[in-house]
Amino acid sequence: MITATGPLFLSKTRPLATQAADGTFALTLLAHDRIGVHKVEPWRINFAGPQAFLFYEAHGPELQPGQPIRVQLSELRSFSNGRNGAAEIHARAERVELLPRSHQHTQEPCTN
């Protein structure tokens, strides 16, 4: 199984909080990794369960565009998002935490 840990930035799309048929809370975060001056990699992060609910309850209002987050991800997969054949990385969050707004992104890719 491929995993990744590192900083990402929330995109302009607001997080989507839903509930599965079995009652499980699920949060979808759209984020990006700026890996170069004109290189931005989009990420779709699915965070589910009690830990996701507690995170959303505590930080929902802070989940604004550009907010830096540190994520621990698993089940990484690349999917075509239909726009000009560009790829989007889909992953399941094991852990998500907010970083200070002053966090400066480095040119390092988001990997373990």
XYZ file of N, CA and C in Angstrom:
336
model
N 0.839 -1.168 0.000
C 0.000 0.000 0.000
C 0.887 1.235 0.000
N 0.547 2.192 -0.852
C 1.304 3.430 -0.939
C 0.750 4.425 0.069
N 1.652 5.107 0.795
C 1.253 6.118 1.769
C 2.015 7.412 1.506
N 1.510 8.504 2.048
C 2.183 9.798 1.928
C 1.882 10.618 3.172
N 2.850 11.426 3.561
C 2.682 12.341 4.675
C 3.316 13.660 4.284
N 2.592 14.755 4.519
C 3.168 16.057 4.209
C 2.137 17.149 4.161
N 2.599 18.368 3.826
C 1.693 19.512 3.788
C 0.996 19.642 2.441
N -0.254 20.088 2.494
C -1.040 20.444 1.310
C -1.782 21.730 1.664
N -2.425 22.332 0.668
C -3.205 23.540 0.874
C -4.616 23.309 0.373
N -5.620 23.707 1.173
C -7.004 23.535 0.754
C -7.287 24.390 -0.476
N -8.096 23.841 -1.385
C -8.446 24.558 -2.604
C -9.633 25.479 -2.356
N -10.120 26.108 -3.418
C -11.243 27.035 -3.304
C -12.556 26.334 -3.011
N -12.642 25.042 -3.304
C -13.869 24.294 -3.064
C -13.995 23.954 -1.585
N -15.127 24.303 -0.985
C -15.361 24.023 0.434
C -15.373 22.517 0.696
N -14.948 22.092 1.881
C -15.028 20.680 2.239
C -16.478 20.201 2.206
N -16.650 18.935 1.877
C -17.983 18.345 1.802
C -18.141 17.351 2.950
N -19.062 17.657 3.868
C -19.347 16.771 4.992
C -20.620 15.997 4.678
N -20.531 14.662 4.732
C -21.674 13.805 4.422
C -21.768 12.686 5.447
N -22.834 11.925 5.318
C -23.017 10.765 6.183
C -23.395 9.581 5.296
N -22.687 8.489 5.443
C -22.960 7.274 4.674
C -24.248 6.629 5.181
N -24.775 5.704 4.406
C -26.012 5.003 4.781
C -25.889 4.315 6.135
N -24.676 3.879 6.480
C -24.483 3.206 7.774
C -24.259 4.194 8.926
N -24.339 5.500 8.630
C -24.192 6.520 9.658
C -22.784 7.050 9.841
N -21.827 6.520 9.109
C -20.442 6.964 9.219
C -20.284 8.378 8.669
N -19.678 9.260 9.449
C -19.383 10.618 8.999
C -18.235 10.565 7.999
N -18.338 11.347 6.918
C -17.274 11.408 5.912
C -17.037 12.854 5.516
N -15.789 13.209 5.375
C -15.383 14.550 4.992
C -14.505 14.432 3.750
N -14.843 15.178 2.708
C -14.032 15.219 1.499
C -13.357 16.579 1.436
N -12.024 16.560 1.368
C -11.225 17.779 1.279
C -10.567 17.828 -0.087
N -10.701 18.946 -0.770
C -9.987 19.157 -2.022
C -8.805 20.067 -1.706
N -7.628 19.617 -2.082
C -6.406 20.337 -1.739
C -5.454 20.309 -2.923
N -4.345 21.006 -2.785
C -3.325 20.979 -3.833
C -1.934 21.024 -3.219
N -1.011 20.501 -3.994
C 0.401 20.485 -3.640
C 1.111 21.336 -4.687
N 1.692 22.428 -4.278
C 2.451 23.270 -5.217
C 3.866 22.698 -5.298
N 4.108 21.965 -6.370
C 5.400 21.287 -6.502
C 6.368 22.046 -7.401
N 5.966 23.205 -7.853
C 6.808 24.037 -8.694
C 6.100 25.334 -9.007
N 6.796 26.236 -9.664
C 6.241 27.554 -9.959
C 4.921 27.450 -10.723
N 4.869 26.628 -11.745
C 3.647 26.458 -12.532
C 3.153 25.021 -12.481
N 3.478 24.314 -11.406
C 3.075 22.921 -11.244
C 2.257 22.777 -9.976
N 0.988 22.473 -10.150
C 0.097 22.274 -9.019
C -0.555 20.912 -9.175
N -0.462 20.092 -8.142
C -1.032 18.747 -8.177
C -2.289 18.732 -7.308
N -3.470 18.442 -7.898
C -4.702 18.402 -7.116
C -4.875 17.074 -6.375
N -5.437 17.159 -5.168
C -5.680 16.002 -4.317
C -7.135 15.997 -3.862
N -7.766 14.838 -3.840
C -9.105 14.636 -3.281
C -8.913 13.679 -2.106
N -9.155 14.196 -0.898
C -8.875 13.442 0.331
C -10.177 13.067 1.014
N -10.358 11.783 1.256
C -11.533 11.283 1.966
C -11.125 10.924 3.390
N -11.788 11.547 4.341
C -11.498 11.376 5.763
C -12.810 10.936 6.407
N -12.860 9.750 6.994
C -14.124 9.212 7.511
C -13.975 8.682 8.928
N -15.127 8.622 9.623
C -15.174 8.035 10.949
C -15.183 9.063 12.063
N -15.112 8.591 13.293
C -15.175 9.477 14.463
C -14.075 10.535 14.489
N -12.862 10.166 14.069
C -11.750 11.111 14.067
C -12.033 12.257 13.083
N -12.619 11.937 11.933
C -12.972 12.957 10.942
C -14.050 13.877 11.493
N -15.040 13.306 12.181
C -16.111 14.100 12.766
C -15.555 15.075 13.799
N -14.685 14.603 14.675
C -14.095 15.467 15.700
C -13.264 16.582 15.075
N -12.507 16.246 14.027
C -11.707 17.250 13.316
C -12.612 18.325 12.718
N -13.693 17.904 12.061
C -14.606 18.849 11.425
C -15.331 19.707 12.461
N -15.745 19.108 13.552
C -16.413 19.864 14.629
C -15.475 20.929 15.196
N -14.211 20.587 15.357
C -13.243 21.503 15.953
C -12.754 22.581 14.983
N -12.664 22.245 13.691
C -11.995 23.139 12.743
C -12.813 23.520 11.519
N -14.084 23.125 11.460
C -14.905 23.414 10.283
C -14.795 24.832 9.751
N -14.988 25.866 10.591
C -14.918 27.248 10.104
C -13.536 27.650 9.577
N -12.495 26.970 10.026
C -11.132 27.303 9.606
C -10.754 26.659 8.267
N -11.583 25.776 7.765
C -11.263 25.066 6.519
C -11.608 25.949 5.322
N -10.774 26.959 5.134
C -10.949 27.965 4.091
C -9.889 27.785 3.003
N -10.135 28.329 1.801
C -9.136 28.239 0.731
C -7.770 28.724 1.181
N -6.752 27.960 0.822
C -5.376 28.310 1.152
C -4.908 27.853 2.514
N -5.811 27.315 3.327
C -5.426 26.841 4.666
C -4.448 25.678 4.530
N -3.253 25.792 5.102
C -2.315 24.668 5.046
C -2.733 23.557 6.022
N -2.595 22.340 5.572
C -2.878 21.172 6.399
C -1.723 20.189 6.270
N -1.519 19.407 7.303
C -0.565 18.290 7.234
C -1.418 17.034 7.254
N -1.154 16.154 6.296
C -1.965 14.950 6.156
C -1.096 13.703 6.201
N -1.691 12.647 6.715
C -1.116 11.307 6.649
C -2.125 10.515 5.830
N -1.708 10.046 4.653
C -2.628 9.458 3.681
C -2.262 8.025 3.343
N -3.284 7.274 2.935
C -3.075 5.917 2.439
C -3.983 5.713 1.231
N -3.830 4.581 0.586
C -4.640 4.217 -0.579
C -4.604 5.283 -1.674
N -3.416 5.766 -2.011
C -3.253 6.783 -3.042
C -3.510 6.193 -4.420
N -4.305 6.924 -5.209
C -4.615 6.515 -6.576
C -4.691 7.748 -7.456
N -4.222 7.636 -8.685
C -4.299 8.728 -9.646
C -5.507 8.511 -10.551
N -6.332 9.552 -10.693
C -7.515 9.485 -11.542
C -7.529 10.669 -12.490
N -8.034 10.460 -13.695
C -8.235 11.567 -14.622
C -9.472 12.310 -14.166
N -9.369 13.634 -14.003
C -10.525 14.396 -13.545
C -11.354 14.945 -14.698
N -11.027 14.565 -15.922
C -11.829 14.952 -17.073
C -11.505 16.310 -17.655
N -10.741 17.093 -16.974
C -10.373 18.419 -17.487
C -9.019 18.342 -18.165
N -9.037 18.383 -19.476
C -7.799 18.358 -20.267
C -6.921 17.154 -19.946
N -7.526 16.078 -19.499
C -6.772 14.864 -19.196
C -5.868 14.985 -17.981
N -6.049 16.036 -17.182
C -5.213 16.228 -15.992
C -5.553 15.177 -14.945
N -4.571 14.807 -14.171
C -4.765 13.789 -13.135
C -5.044 14.444 -11.790
N -5.762 13.725 -10.949
C -6.043 14.137 -9.577
C -5.707 12.935 -8.703
N -5.037 13.174 -7.594
C -4.690 12.097 -6.676
C -5.824 11.943 -5.670
N -6.323 10.718 -5.516
C -7.343 10.403 -4.516
C -6.658 9.621 -3.405
N -7.028 9.915 -2.166
C -6.404 9.233 -1.026
C -7.358 9.199 0.153
N -7.080 8.278 1.057
C -7.829 8.176 2.305
C -6.957 8.757 3.411
N -7.530 9.671 4.190
C -6.782 10.307 5.281
C -6.774 9.413 6.509
N -5.609 9.223 7.060
C -5.445 8.561 8.347
C -5.446 9.619 9.452
N -4.916 10.794 9.098
C -4.824 11.896 10.050
C -4.747 13.208 9.285
N -5.393 14.246 9.809
C -5.340 15.594 9.231
C -5.157 16.573 10.379
N -4.266 17.532 10.208
C -4.108 18.584 11.202
C -3.893 19.909 10.486
N -4.360 20.981 11.111
C -4.157 22.319 10.565
C -2.743 22.777 10.854
N -2.173 23.496 9.907
C -0.881 24.145 10.104
C -1.133 25.644 10.222
N -0.216 26.387 10.815
C -0.390 27.839 10.877
C -0.475 28.435 9.481
N -1.277 29.489 9.323
C -1.417 30.156 8.022
C -0.075 30.648 7.501
N 0.874 30.876 8.393
C 2.189 31.374 7.992
C 3.075 30.271 7.418
N 2.573 29.024 7.389
C 3.373 27.896 6.902
C 3.831 28.154 5.468
N 5.116 28.053 5.250
C 5.659 28.222 3.903
C 5.855 26.872 3.262
N 5.300 26.706 2.079
C 5.433 25.449 1.366
C 6.814 25.346 0.757
N 7.433 24.206 0.885
C 8.732 23.976 0.261
C 8.523 23.340 -1.094
N 9.566 23.197 -1.846
C 9.486 22.563 -3.155
C 9.529 21.047 -3.052
N 9.575 20.509 -1.829
C 9.608 19.071 -1.648
C 8.256 18.469 -1.944
N 8.213 17.333 -2.639
C 6.920 16.676 -2.878
C 6.344 16.112 -1.587
N 5.058 15.852 -1.596
C 4.354 15.312 -0.437
C 4.489 13.793 -0.444
N 5.508 13.271 0.241
C 5.720 11.826 0.291
C 6.251 11.426 1.654
N 6.304 10.126 1.884
C 6.918 9.606 3.110
C 8.402 9.675 3.023
